[in-house]
Amino acid sequence: MSKISLAAVVRYCDRLLRTAQVQDYDRAANGLQVENRGAVIRIAAAVDATLATVRLAAAAKADLLLVHHGLFWGPAHPWTGKRHELLRCLIENDLAVYSSHLPLDAHPRLGNNARLCAALGLKKLRPFLHHHGQCIGFQAKANISRADLAGRLQRSTGTKPRLIPAGPQICRRIGVVSGGAGGDLKRAAEEGVDTFVTGEGPHWTYGLAEELGLNVLYGGHYATETFGVKALAAHLSARFGLPWTFLDHPTGL
């Protein structure tokens, strides 16, 4: 079984994902969030870094957990209660955590949006939706019925999407941004798409979509963001000869 230094894997991920160059939310803390004793033998991938997924990674005997949503979105203290359980589980199981949020959304080959577009059969992708200094999504010209696109999305994610059928029945220009981009409907429409695929959005977006004449498909925040961590883990597995597993812990949201 291969044993690779954690530092080598982290350096490679940072270069591959352009971790230092891609702007993100201040608290995203992209990159290595928790180190281990310095070696990687088995990789686990999950959408979220939580006590539940850390326990699953420990049970899988992983020593590196790749996640899209990391540990530090708010104040990181105090380490008491469930936070102390999480810290203890990480240390006792020598588990490192590497997190990649917008860098993984935006990656042109391994990212959530690139892989979701591929799963939907969209080709000749162009950058879409400027966010934090860069485009994080993709758009494509198409000739797909709204019902067909909804079916493709359900088959891709395993989750029935929520549809706002406010645009044309035939989708000719589709924009894709995984996760919680529902609040960006107006900007999506301004970029010329007639159909917007994302994970989730607030209640008021239904009326806004009708006003904009925009189809919206909400595929689920979790469900649309499983693609990137899987692709990254598979890529690292091939690169370094390390086994990997996906830890499915769906939220239904």
XYZ file of N, CA and C in Angstrom:
759
model
N 0.847 -1.196 0.000
C 0.000 0.000 0.000
C 0.888 1.254 0.000
N 0.537 2.203 -0.869
C 1.322 3.427 -0.983
C 1.179 4.293 0.263
N 2.264 4.980 0.593
C 2.243 5.980 1.656
C 2.867 7.240 1.079
N 2.087 8.314 1.042
C 2.533 9.584 0.459
C 2.553 10.637 1.551
N 3.496 11.537 1.484
C 3.550 12.583 2.509
C 2.357 13.527 2.342
N 1.783 13.909 3.472
C 0.674 14.861 3.450
C 1.096 16.158 2.785
N 2.299 16.619 3.039
C 2.783 17.875 2.463
C 2.779 17.820 0.943
N 3.162 16.669 0.365
C 3.193 16.535 -1.088
C 1.784 16.596 -1.669
N 0.834 15.950 -1.017
C -0.548 15.973 -1.494
C -1.119 17.383 -1.393
N -0.847 18.062 -0.297
C -1.358 19.419 -0.101
C -0.761 20.373 -1.130
N 0.547 20.282 -1.366
C 1.173 21.150 -2.377
C 0.541 20.919 -3.741
N 0.314 19.674 -4.075
C -0.284 19.360 -5.375
C -1.706 19.917 -5.474
N -2.508 19.720 -4.437
C -3.877 20.242 -4.439
C -3.894 21.762 -4.539
N -3.021 22.419 -3.809
C -2.980 23.878 -3.845
C -2.659 24.398 -5.241
N -1.731 23.725 -5.938
C -1.410 24.133 -7.312
C -2.561 23.814 -8.261
N -3.086 22.613 -8.153
C -4.141 22.158 -9.047
C -5.381 23.041 -8.949
N -5.762 23.387 -7.732
C -6.994 24.131 -7.496
C -6.785 25.644 -7.449
N -5.526 26.075 -7.544
C -5.196 27.501 -7.474
C -5.763 28.101 -6.176
N -5.498 27.393 -5.096
C -6.087 27.748 -3.807
C -5.747 29.173 -3.385
N -4.530 29.593 -3.613
C -4.118 30.937 -3.180
C -4.650 32.026 -4.095
N -4.982 31.676 -5.338
C -5.399 32.682 -6.304
C -6.904 32.917 -6.338
N -7.694 31.910 -6.045
C -9.148 32.033 -6.147
C -9.694 32.695 -4.883
N -10.376 33.818 -5.077
C -10.954 34.530 -3.943
C -12.187 33.791 -3.435
N -12.444 33.920 -2.138
C -13.556 33.206 -1.522
C -14.051 34.021 -0.342
N -15.072 33.516 0.333
C -15.527 34.133 1.565
C -14.371 34.173 2.570
N -14.341 35.214 3.387
C -13.217 35.411 4.301
C -12.972 34.200 5.190
N -14.038 33.536 5.622
C -13.901 32.446 6.591
C -13.805 31.072 5.939
N -13.716 31.012 4.623
C -13.692 29.707 3.967
C -12.449 28.895 4.332
N -11.319 29.569 4.517
C -10.070 28.907 4.942
C -9.725 27.724 4.039
N -9.679 27.977 2.719
C -9.375 26.908 1.774
C -7.962 26.378 1.968
N -7.798 25.089 1.747
C -6.505 24.444 1.883
C -6.506 23.481 3.058
N -5.327 23.203 3.582
C -5.199 22.284 4.702
C -5.724 22.953 5.971
N -6.760 22.389 6.554
C -7.355 22.953 7.770
C -6.901 22.227 9.031
N -6.622 20.935 8.897
C -6.131 20.131 10.022
C -5.043 19.218 9.475
N -3.907 19.181 10.139
C -2.857 18.272 9.691
C -2.876 16.988 10.514
N -2.181 15.974 9.991
C -2.001 14.737 10.753
C -0.517 14.558 11.029
N -0.082 13.333 11.287
C 1.331 13.124 11.611
C 2.223 13.178 10.379
N 1.620 13.339 9.196
C 2.447 13.619 8.025
C 2.355 12.660 6.876
N 1.508 11.626 6.960
C 1.419 10.648 5.879
C -0.028 10.426 5.469
N -0.193 10.046 4.189
C -1.522 9.716 3.668
C -1.464 8.320 3.062
N -2.349 7.464 3.519
C -2.461 6.100 2.982
C -3.820 5.894 2.320
N -4.854 6.513 2.883
C -6.208 6.335 2.349
C -6.948 7.666 2.418
N -7.652 8.009 1.326
C -8.382 9.274 1.221
C -9.877 9.011 1.358
N -10.550 9.900 2.083
C -12.012 9.929 2.108
C -12.461 11.287 1.588
N -13.626 11.315 0.943
C -14.180 12.560 0.422
C -15.606 12.724 0.913
N -15.961 13.952 1.289
C -17.314 14.248 1.747
C -17.645 15.684 1.360
N -18.920 15.993 1.283
C -19.314 17.365 0.977
C -19.021 18.277 2.161
N -19.323 17.814 3.368
C -19.225 18.655 4.564
C -18.274 18.051 5.591
N -17.536 18.914 6.264
C -16.720 18.480 7.402
C -17.537 18.699 8.666
N -18.105 17.612 9.194
C -18.915 17.656 10.409
C -18.482 16.501 11.300
N -18.994 16.491 12.504
C -18.675 15.381 13.400
C -19.092 14.053 12.765
N -20.244 14.045 12.084
C -20.728 12.803 11.461
C -19.782 12.312 10.379
N -19.322 13.207 9.495
C -18.453 12.759 8.404
C -17.048 12.448 8.903
N -16.592 13.153 9.940
C -15.289 12.824 10.529
C -15.331 11.421 11.133
N -16.427 11.079 11.788
C -16.565 9.718 12.324
C -16.588 8.681 11.198
N -17.285 9.004 10.097
C -17.320 8.082 8.957
C -15.922 7.907 8.367
N -15.161 9.003 8.275
C -13.794 8.921 7.743
C -12.915 8.074 8.653
N -13.079 8.239 9.960
C -12.299 7.438 10.900
C -12.651 5.959 10.764
N -13.941 5.663 10.615
C -14.368 4.271 10.454
C -13.825 3.667 9.164
N -13.632 4.508 8.146
C -13.092 4.046 6.862
C -11.567 3.951 6.886
N -10.942 4.260 8.024
C -9.492 4.216 8.192
C -8.767 5.201 7.274
N -9.430 6.303 6.969
C -8.794 7.345 6.154
C -7.890 8.195 7.029
N -6.855 8.760 6.425
C -6.026 9.728 7.143
C -6.028 11.095 6.480
N -6.811 11.237 5.383
C -7.032 12.548 4.777
C -8.487 12.622 4.342
N -9.179 13.649 4.824
C -10.568 13.897 4.459
C -10.627 15.134 3.574
N -11.109 14.955 2.333
C -11.312 16.062 1.396
C -12.763 16.520 1.495
N -12.961 17.821 1.664
C -14.325 18.337 1.785
C -14.494 19.603 0.967
N -15.758 19.906 0.653
C -16.109 21.151 -0.019
C -16.444 22.241 0.999
N -17.163 21.870 2.031
C -17.497 22.798 3.112
C -16.648 22.434 4.326
N -15.721 23.296 4.661
C -14.760 23.000 5.710
C -15.282 23.252 7.115
N -14.356 23.354 8.056
C -14.683 23.417 9.474
C -14.927 24.832 9.990
N -14.472 25.854 9.291
C -14.355 27.174 9.913
C -15.161 28.237 9.171
N -16.492 28.225 9.334
C -17.342 29.234 8.702
C -17.730 30.343 9.675
N -17.556 30.112 10.924
C -17.844 31.107 11.941
C -16.740 31.067 12.972
N -16.940 31.695 14.106
C -15.927 31.630 15.160
C -15.574 30.185 15.482
N -14.288 29.885 15.559
C -13.826 28.501 15.724
C -13.626 28.124 17.187
N -14.170 28.890 18.091
C -13.984 28.617 19.516
C -15.298 28.878 20.235
N -15.527 28.311 21.399
C -14.605 27.424 22.130
C -14.733 25.979 21.652
N -13.696 25.179 21.930
C -13.718 23.760 21.571
C -14.298 22.981 22.745
N -15.621 23.055 22.868
C -16.337 22.368 23.944
C -17.487 21.584 23.332
N -18.089 20.706 24.114
C -19.243 19.952 23.653
C -18.946 19.166 22.384
N -19.810 19.312 21.394
C -19.652 18.569 20.151
C -18.400 18.998 19.388
N -18.009 20.260 19.533
C -16.770 20.701 18.878
C -15.571 19.968 19.480
N -15.582 19.744 20.778
C -14.488 18.995 21.409
C -14.501 17.544 20.940
N -15.694 16.957 20.783
C -15.777 15.590 20.258
C -15.162 15.520 18.861
N -15.459 16.529 18.032
C -14.912 16.550 16.675
C -13.386 16.643 16.718
N -12.865 17.549 17.533
C -11.419 17.719 17.654
C -10.765 16.431 18.145
N -11.362 15.809 19.148
C -10.795 14.581 19.685
C -10.802 13.464 18.640
N -11.882 13.391 17.860
C -11.976 12.362 16.823
C -10.907 12.569 15.752
N -10.665 13.814 15.373
C -9.626 14.107 14.388
C -8.253 13.682 14.901
N -7.933 14.069 16.117
C -6.599 13.807 16.656
C -6.399 12.321 16.959
N -7.381 11.698 17.588
C -7.240 10.283 17.939
C -7.106 9.394 16.713
N -7.699 9.828 15.587
C -7.640 9.020 14.363
C -6.630 9.553 13.352
N -5.799 10.525 13.786
C -4.733 11.061 12.945
C -5.265 11.465 11.573
N -6.364 12.217 11.572
C -7.091 12.545 10.349
C -6.859 13.993 9.949
N -6.295 14.204 8.778
C -6.114 15.535 8.220
C -7.364 15.936 7.439
N -7.604 17.238 7.342
C -8.752 17.758 6.601
C -8.270 18.804 5.612
N -8.631 18.601 4.347
C -8.338 19.582 3.289
C -9.667 20.049 2.718
N -9.865 21.364 2.708
C -11.130 21.934 2.259
C -10.935 22.804 1.024
N -11.863 22.695 0.084
C -11.813 23.541 -1.111
C -13.234 23.951 -1.482
N -13.533 25.223 -1.321
C -14.873 25.739 -1.558
C -14.977 26.299 -2.977
N -14.855 27.604 -3.149
C -14.964 28.170 -4.503
C -13.882 27.663 -5.466
N -12.645 27.396 -5.009
C -11.677 26.833 -5.959
C -12.157 25.527 -6.584
N -12.877 24.714 -5.801
C -13.380 23.449 -6.339
C -14.646 23.668 -7.156
N -15.468 24.642 -6.794
C -16.619 24.981 -7.639
C -16.163 25.365 -9.045
N -15.106 26.168 -9.117
C -14.721 26.813 -10.372
C -13.762 26.005 -11.228
N -13.176 24.932 -10.712
C -12.153 24.223 -11.484
C -12.728 23.722 -12.816
N -12.016 23.957 -13.927
C -12.588 23.643 -15.246
C -12.706 22.163 -15.579
N -12.037 21.290 -14.819
C -12.148 19.845 -15.095
C -12.754 19.059 -13.934
N -12.311 19.374 -12.717
C -12.705 18.590 -11.555
C -13.796 19.257 -10.723
N -14.153 20.472 -11.065
C -15.052 21.243 -10.219
C -16.494 20.764 -10.241
N -17.234 21.171 -9.216
C -18.651 20.827 -9.143
C -19.408 21.216 -10.403
N -19.151 22.426 -10.884
C -19.928 22.917 -12.021
C -19.530 22.255 -13.335
N -18.249 22.027 -13.536
C -17.804 21.336 -14.746
C -18.339 19.911 -14.783
N -18.269 19.211 -13.641
C -18.736 17.828 -13.610
C -20.258 17.735 -13.703
N -20.962 18.698 -13.112
C -22.424 18.703 -13.218
C -22.846 18.979 -14.657
N -22.163 19.908 -15.317
C -22.458 20.168 -16.732
C -22.238 18.910 -17.571
N -21.149 18.205 -17.312
C -20.873 16.969 -18.046
C -21.978 15.946 -17.807
N -22.429 15.836 -16.563
C -23.492 14.887 -16.246
C -24.799 15.255 -16.936
N -25.018 16.539 -17.172
C -26.229 17.001 -17.855
C -26.105 16.950 -19.372
N -24.915 16.593 -19.858
C -24.703 16.512 -21.297
C -24.463 17.847 -21.962
N -24.068 18.861 -21.182
C -23.808 20.186 -21.741
C -22.365 20.267 -22.225
N -22.170 20.857 -23.400
C -20.840 20.918 -24.008
C -20.516 22.350 -24.435
N -19.277 22.533 -24.858
C -18.796 23.859 -25.283
C -19.131 24.897 -24.220
N -18.626 24.654 -23.031
C -18.944 25.479 -21.874
C -18.235 26.822 -21.940
N -18.916 27.827 -21.427
C -18.355 29.167 -21.307
C -18.494 29.640 -19.870
N -17.569 30.489 -19.403
C -17.651 30.965 -18.015
C -18.969 31.676 -17.745
N -19.425 31.571 -16.504
C -20.745 32.094 -16.141
C -20.756 32.508 -14.671
N -21.431 33.584 -14.391
C -21.709 34.116 -13.060
C -20.455 34.520 -12.296
N -20.129 35.766 -12.427
C -18.978 36.353 -11.753
C -19.240 36.405 -10.251
N -18.299 35.881 -9.482
C -18.507 35.772 -8.031
C -17.156 35.852 -7.338
N -17.000 36.787 -6.412
C -15.755 36.964 -5.669
C -14.543 37.102 -6.614
N -14.712 37.852 -7.688
C -13.568 38.152 -8.542
C -13.326 37.193 -9.682
N -14.141 36.146 -9.820
C -13.957 35.207 -10.927
C -15.298 34.554 -11.252
N -15.385 33.971 -12.440
C -16.581 33.203 -12.793
C -16.468 31.820 -12.169
N -17.513 31.393 -11.487
C -17.455 30.102 -10.808
C -18.313 29.044 -11.487
N -19.215 29.460 -12.387
C -20.094 28.514 -13.066
C -19.815 28.452 -14.548
N -20.679 27.718 -15.249
C -20.547 27.575 -16.699
C -21.923 27.690 -17.344
N -21.922 28.123 -18.600
C -23.144 28.162 -19.377
C -22.899 27.495 -20.718
N -23.992 27.051 -21.325
C -23.869 26.369 -22.608
C -25.134 26.591 -23.415
N -24.975 26.643 -24.749
C -26.129 26.655 -25.638
C -26.660 25.234 -25.745
N -27.968 25.118 -25.882
C -28.578 23.795 -25.900
C -29.883 23.848 -26.676
N -30.510 22.696 -26.792
C -31.846 22.580 -27.376
C -32.521 21.411 -26.667
N -32.821 21.628 -25.388
C -33.315 20.578 -24.505
C -34.643 21.022 -23.905
N -35.620 20.129 -23.906
C -36.875 20.488 -23.258
C -36.649 20.631 -21.757
N -37.453 21.485 -21.163
C -37.350 21.709 -19.718
C -37.546 20.404 -18.950
N -38.496 19.592 -19.411
C -38.757 18.316 -18.741
C -37.572 17.369 -18.878
N -36.952 17.357 -20.063
C -35.780 16.495 -20.274
C -34.630 16.932 -19.374
N -34.416 18.226 -19.271
C -33.333 18.727 -18.425
C -33.582 18.351 -16.963
N -34.829 18.480 -16.500
C -35.147 18.097 -15.130
C -34.881 16.611 -14.909
N -35.199 15.794 -15.914
C -34.933 14.361 -15.810
C -33.454 14.064 -15.760
N -32.671 14.766 -16.579
C -31.218 14.583 -16.547
C -30.648 14.963 -15.195
N -31.157 16.056 -14.637
C -30.652 16.508 -13.336
C -30.985 15.478 -12.257
N -32.187 14.934 -12.290
C -32.554 13.930 -11.302
C -31.693 12.680 -11.431
N -31.442 12.243 -12.654
C -30.594 11.059 -12.838
C -29.159 11.323 -12.397
N -28.694 12.543 -12.573
C -27.318 12.889 -12.227
C -27.094 12.951 -10.724
N -28.096 13.427 -10.001
C -27.939 13.663 -8.569
C -28.638 12.618 -7.704
N -29.584 11.896 -8.286
C -30.380 10.974 -7.495
C -31.442 11.662 -6.669
N -31.660 12.949 -6.926
C -32.624 13.743 -6.171
C -33.575 14.442 -7.141
N -34.878 14.381 -6.870
C -35.834 15.070 -7.729
C -35.704 16.573 -7.550
N -35.451 17.318 -8.634
C -35.267 18.758 -8.479
C -36.584 19.490 -8.274
N -36.493 20.649 -7.679
C -37.627 21.566 -7.595
C -37.561 22.482 -8.807
N -38.658 22.565 -9.538
C -38.675 23.302 -10.805
C -39.550 24.541 -10.687
N -39.005 25.675 -11.123
C -39.805 26.882 -11.327
C -39.934 27.048 -12.837
N -41.075 26.674 -13.420
C -41.218 26.653 -14.883
C -41.624 28.012 -15.438
N -40.767 29.001 -15.248
C -41.129 30.371 -15.604
C -40.526 30.827 -16.923
N -39.728 29.972 -17.566
C -39.115 30.322 -18.838
C -39.668 29.479 -19.977
N -38.969 29.438 -21.082
C -39.446 28.679 -22.242
C -39.421 27.177 -22.005
N -40.306 26.453 -22.703
C -40.335 24.996 -22.571
C -39.091 24.349 -23.166
N -38.501 24.989 -24.172
C -37.241 24.511 -24.747
C -36.115 25.379 -24.215
N -35.177 24.766 -23.517
C -34.050 25.491 -22.922
C -32.952 25.631 -23.969
N -32.601 26.855 -24.283
C -31.600 27.098 -25.329
C -30.291 27.673 -24.793
N -30.321 28.222 -23.603
C -29.090 28.722 -22.996
C -29.181 28.469 -21.500
N -28.341 27.570 -21.016
C -28.446 27.066 -19.659
C -27.226 27.487 -18.855
N -27.456 28.037 -17.664
C -26.383 28.378 -16.741
C -26.399 27.433 -15.559
N -25.214 27.042 -15.101
C -25.094 26.067 -14.021
C -24.155 26.610 -12.947
N -24.639 26.686 -11.718
C -23.820 27.025 -10.549
C -24.310 26.171 -9.397
N -23.489 25.287 -8.899
C -23.901 24.378 -7.830
C -24.113 25.132 -6.529
N -24.773 24.452 -5.577
C -24.887 24.996 -4.228
C -26.020 25.984 -4.057
N -25.763 27.057 -3.332
C -26.818 27.979 -2.925
C -26.843 29.274 -3.693
N -26.917 29.200 -5.017
C -26.861 30.402 -5.853
C -28.233 30.928 -6.250
N -29.289 30.464 -5.568
C -30.626 30.917 -5.925
C -30.822 32.417 -5.815
N -30.081 33.053 -4.933
C -30.203 34.499 -4.792
C -29.630 35.281 -5.951
N -28.999 34.579 -6.900
C -28.359 35.251 -8.035
C -29.178 35.161 -9.318
N -30.488 34.964 -9.214
C -31.310 34.809 -10.419
C -31.228 36.019 -11.337
N -31.259 37.209 -10.763
C -31.249 38.413 -11.588
C -29.953 38.508 -12.382
N -28.839 38.230 -11.722
C -27.558 38.278 -12.429
C -27.476 37.187 -13.488
N -28.037 36.028 -13.199
C -28.048 34.952 -14.183
C -28.829 35.375 -15.425
N -30.006 35.981 -15.218
C -30.811 36.432 -16.349
C -30.094 37.529 -17.128
N -29.384 38.396 -16.427
C -28.648 39.466 -17.102
C -27.550 38.929 -18.007
N -27.047 37.712 -17.707
C -26.025 37.098 -18.550
C -26.630 36.339 -19.729
N -27.961 36.387 -19.852
C -28.604 35.899 -21.065
C -29.102 34.472 -21.048
N -29.045 33.781 -19.905
C -29.548 32.407 -19.888
C -31.066 32.428 -19.749
N -31.725 31.411 -20.291
C -33.164 31.268 -20.097
C -33.490 30.216 -19.050
N -32.445 29.479 -18.607
C -32.622 28.411 -17.630
C -31.418 28.409 -16.690
N -31.691 28.317 -15.404
C -30.634 28.372 -14.396
C -30.735 27.134 -13.515
N -29.636 26.380 -13.456
C -29.562 25.183 -12.623
C -28.649 25.477 -11.441
N -29.174 25.317 -10.231
C -28.368 25.496 -9.035
C -28.897 24.546 -7.956
N -28.411 24.717 -6.727
C -28.801 23.791 -5.677
C -30.055 24.193 -4.933
N -30.082 25.436 -4.444
C -31.210 25.872 -3.627
C -31.350 27.382 -3.701
N -32.515 27.861 -3.261
C -32.766 29.289 -3.222
C -33.900 29.603 -2.277
N -34.033 30.864 -1.869
C -35.093 31.254 -0.935
C -36.462 31.341 -1.595
N -37.489 31.438 -0.783
C -38.883 31.452 -1.229
C -39.151 32.536 -2.272
N -38.609 33.722 -2.053
C -38.932 34.848 -2.925
C -38.431 34.685 -4.352
N -37.555 33.704 -4.584
C -37.033 33.533 -5.944
C -38.089 33.009 -6.907
N -39.167 32.397 -6.398
C -40.217 31.920 -7.301
C -40.838 33.093 -8.053
N -41.249 34.123 -7.304
C -41.837 35.297 -7.948
C -40.856 36.019 -8.841
N -39.598 36.101 -8.418
C -38.592 36.774 -9.237
C -38.364 36.017 -10.544
N -38.320 34.692 -10.484
C -38.138 33.899 -11.701
C -39.275 34.161 -12.683
N -40.514 34.275 -12.163
C -41.658 34.575 -13.039
C -41.505 35.948 -13.682
N -41.050 36.914 -12.912
C -40.855 38.257 -13.460
C -39.770 38.268 -14.530
N -38.730 37.457 -14.334
C -37.600 37.427 -15.272
C -37.848 36.516 -16.461
N -38.875 35.667 -16.396
C -39.101 34.687 -17.452
C -37.995 33.646 -17.508
N -37.570 33.175 -16.333
C -36.408 32.306 -16.215
C -36.817 30.956 -15.627
N -36.475 29.870 -16.316
C -36.612 28.554 -15.708
C -35.558 28.401 -14.621
N -35.953 27.835 -13.493
C -34.999 27.573 -12.422
C -35.176 26.130 -11.965
N -34.069 25.421 -11.886
C -34.081 24.054 -11.362
C -33.195 24.007 -10.132
N -33.813 23.715 -8.986
C -33.085 23.559 -7.739
C -32.834 22.067 -7.508
N -31.599 21.647 -7.704
C -31.257 20.239 -7.609
C -30.842 19.786 -6.222
N -30.816 20.712 -5.269
C -30.363 20.387 -3.913
C -28.941 20.855 -3.685
N -28.716 21.582 -2.597
C -27.371 22.102 -2.324
C -26.384 20.945 -2.183
N -26.723 20.000 -1.341
C -25.837 18.841 -1.138
C -25.667 18.060 -2.441
N -26.780 17.731 -3.086
C -26.741 16.840 -4.249
C -25.926 17.407 -5.398
N -25.946 18.728 -5.575
C -25.187 19.323 -6.682
C -23.722 19.524 -6.340
N -23.347 19.245 -5.076
C -21.957 19.478 -4.691
C -21.222 18.207 -4.264
N -21.741 17.079 -4.680
C -21.010 15.824 -4.476
C -19.980 15.590 -5.577
N -20.138 16.272 -6.703
C -19.334 15.972 -7.890
C -17.862 16.326 -7.714
N -17.584 17.491 -7.144
C -16.216 17.977 -7.078
C -15.319 17.153 -6.175
N -15.797 16.845 -4.970
C -14.945 16.081 -4.048
C -14.688 14.673 -4.578
N -15.697 14.094 -5.250
C -15.493 12.781 -5.864
C -14.430 12.852 -6.954
N -14.535 13.863 -7.815
C -13.581 13.996 -8.919
C -12.173 14.270 -8.407
N -12.058 15.120 -7.377
C -10.747 15.424 -6.809
C -10.136 14.184 -6.166
N -10.928 13.439 -5.398
C -10.408 12.240 -4.750
C -9.976 11.198 -5.781
N -10.767 11.027 -6.830
C -10.408 10.067 -7.879
C -9.126 10.494 -8.592
N -8.985 11.795 -8.812
C -7.784 12.317 -9.465
C -6.548 12.078 -8.594
N -6.657 12.358 -7.306
C -5.525 12.141 -6.397
C -5.202 10.658 -6.278
N -6.230 9.828 -6.308
C -6.016 8.387 -6.259
C -5.175 7.923 -7.437
N -5.516 8.425 -8.636
C -4.762 8.050 -9.829
C -3.355 8.631 -9.801
N -3.223 9.842 -9.304
C -1.931 10.531 -9.278
C -0.959 9.888 -8.286
N -1.455 9.544 -7.090
C -0.572 9.090 -6.019
C -0.715 7.608 -5.680
N -1.641 6.918 -6.347
C -1.822 5.499 -6.064
C -2.439 5.228 -4.711
N -3.369 6.089 -4.297
C -4.009 5.966 -2.987
C -5.468 5.549 -3.146
N -5.949 4.602 -2.344
C -7.376 4.269 -2.398
C -8.216 5.406 -1.835
N -9.471 5.499 -2.302
C -10.344 6.551 -1.809
C -11.767 6.031 -1.691
N -12.551 6.724 -0.874
C -13.957 6.386 -0.719
C -14.756 7.663 -0.543
N -16.005 7.641 -1.027
C -16.901 8.778 -0.836
C -17.805 8.485 0.338
N -17.890 9.431 1.259
C -18.727 9.304 2.453
C -20.029 10.055 2.207
N -21.064 9.335 1.867
C -22.338 9.957 1.535
C -23.114 10.245 2.816
N -23.312 11.519 3.093
C -24.070 11.922 4.286
C -25.035 13.027 3.857
N -26.080 12.653 3.101
C -26.970 13.664 2.502
C -27.785 14.427 3.535
N -28.014 15.680 3.242
C -28.824 16.532 4.113
C -30.250 16.634 3.628
N -30.487 16.319 2.352
C -31.816 16.519 1.788
C -32.116 17.973 1.481
N -31.117 18.825 1.624
C -31.294 20.269 1.415
C -30.491 20.743 0.210
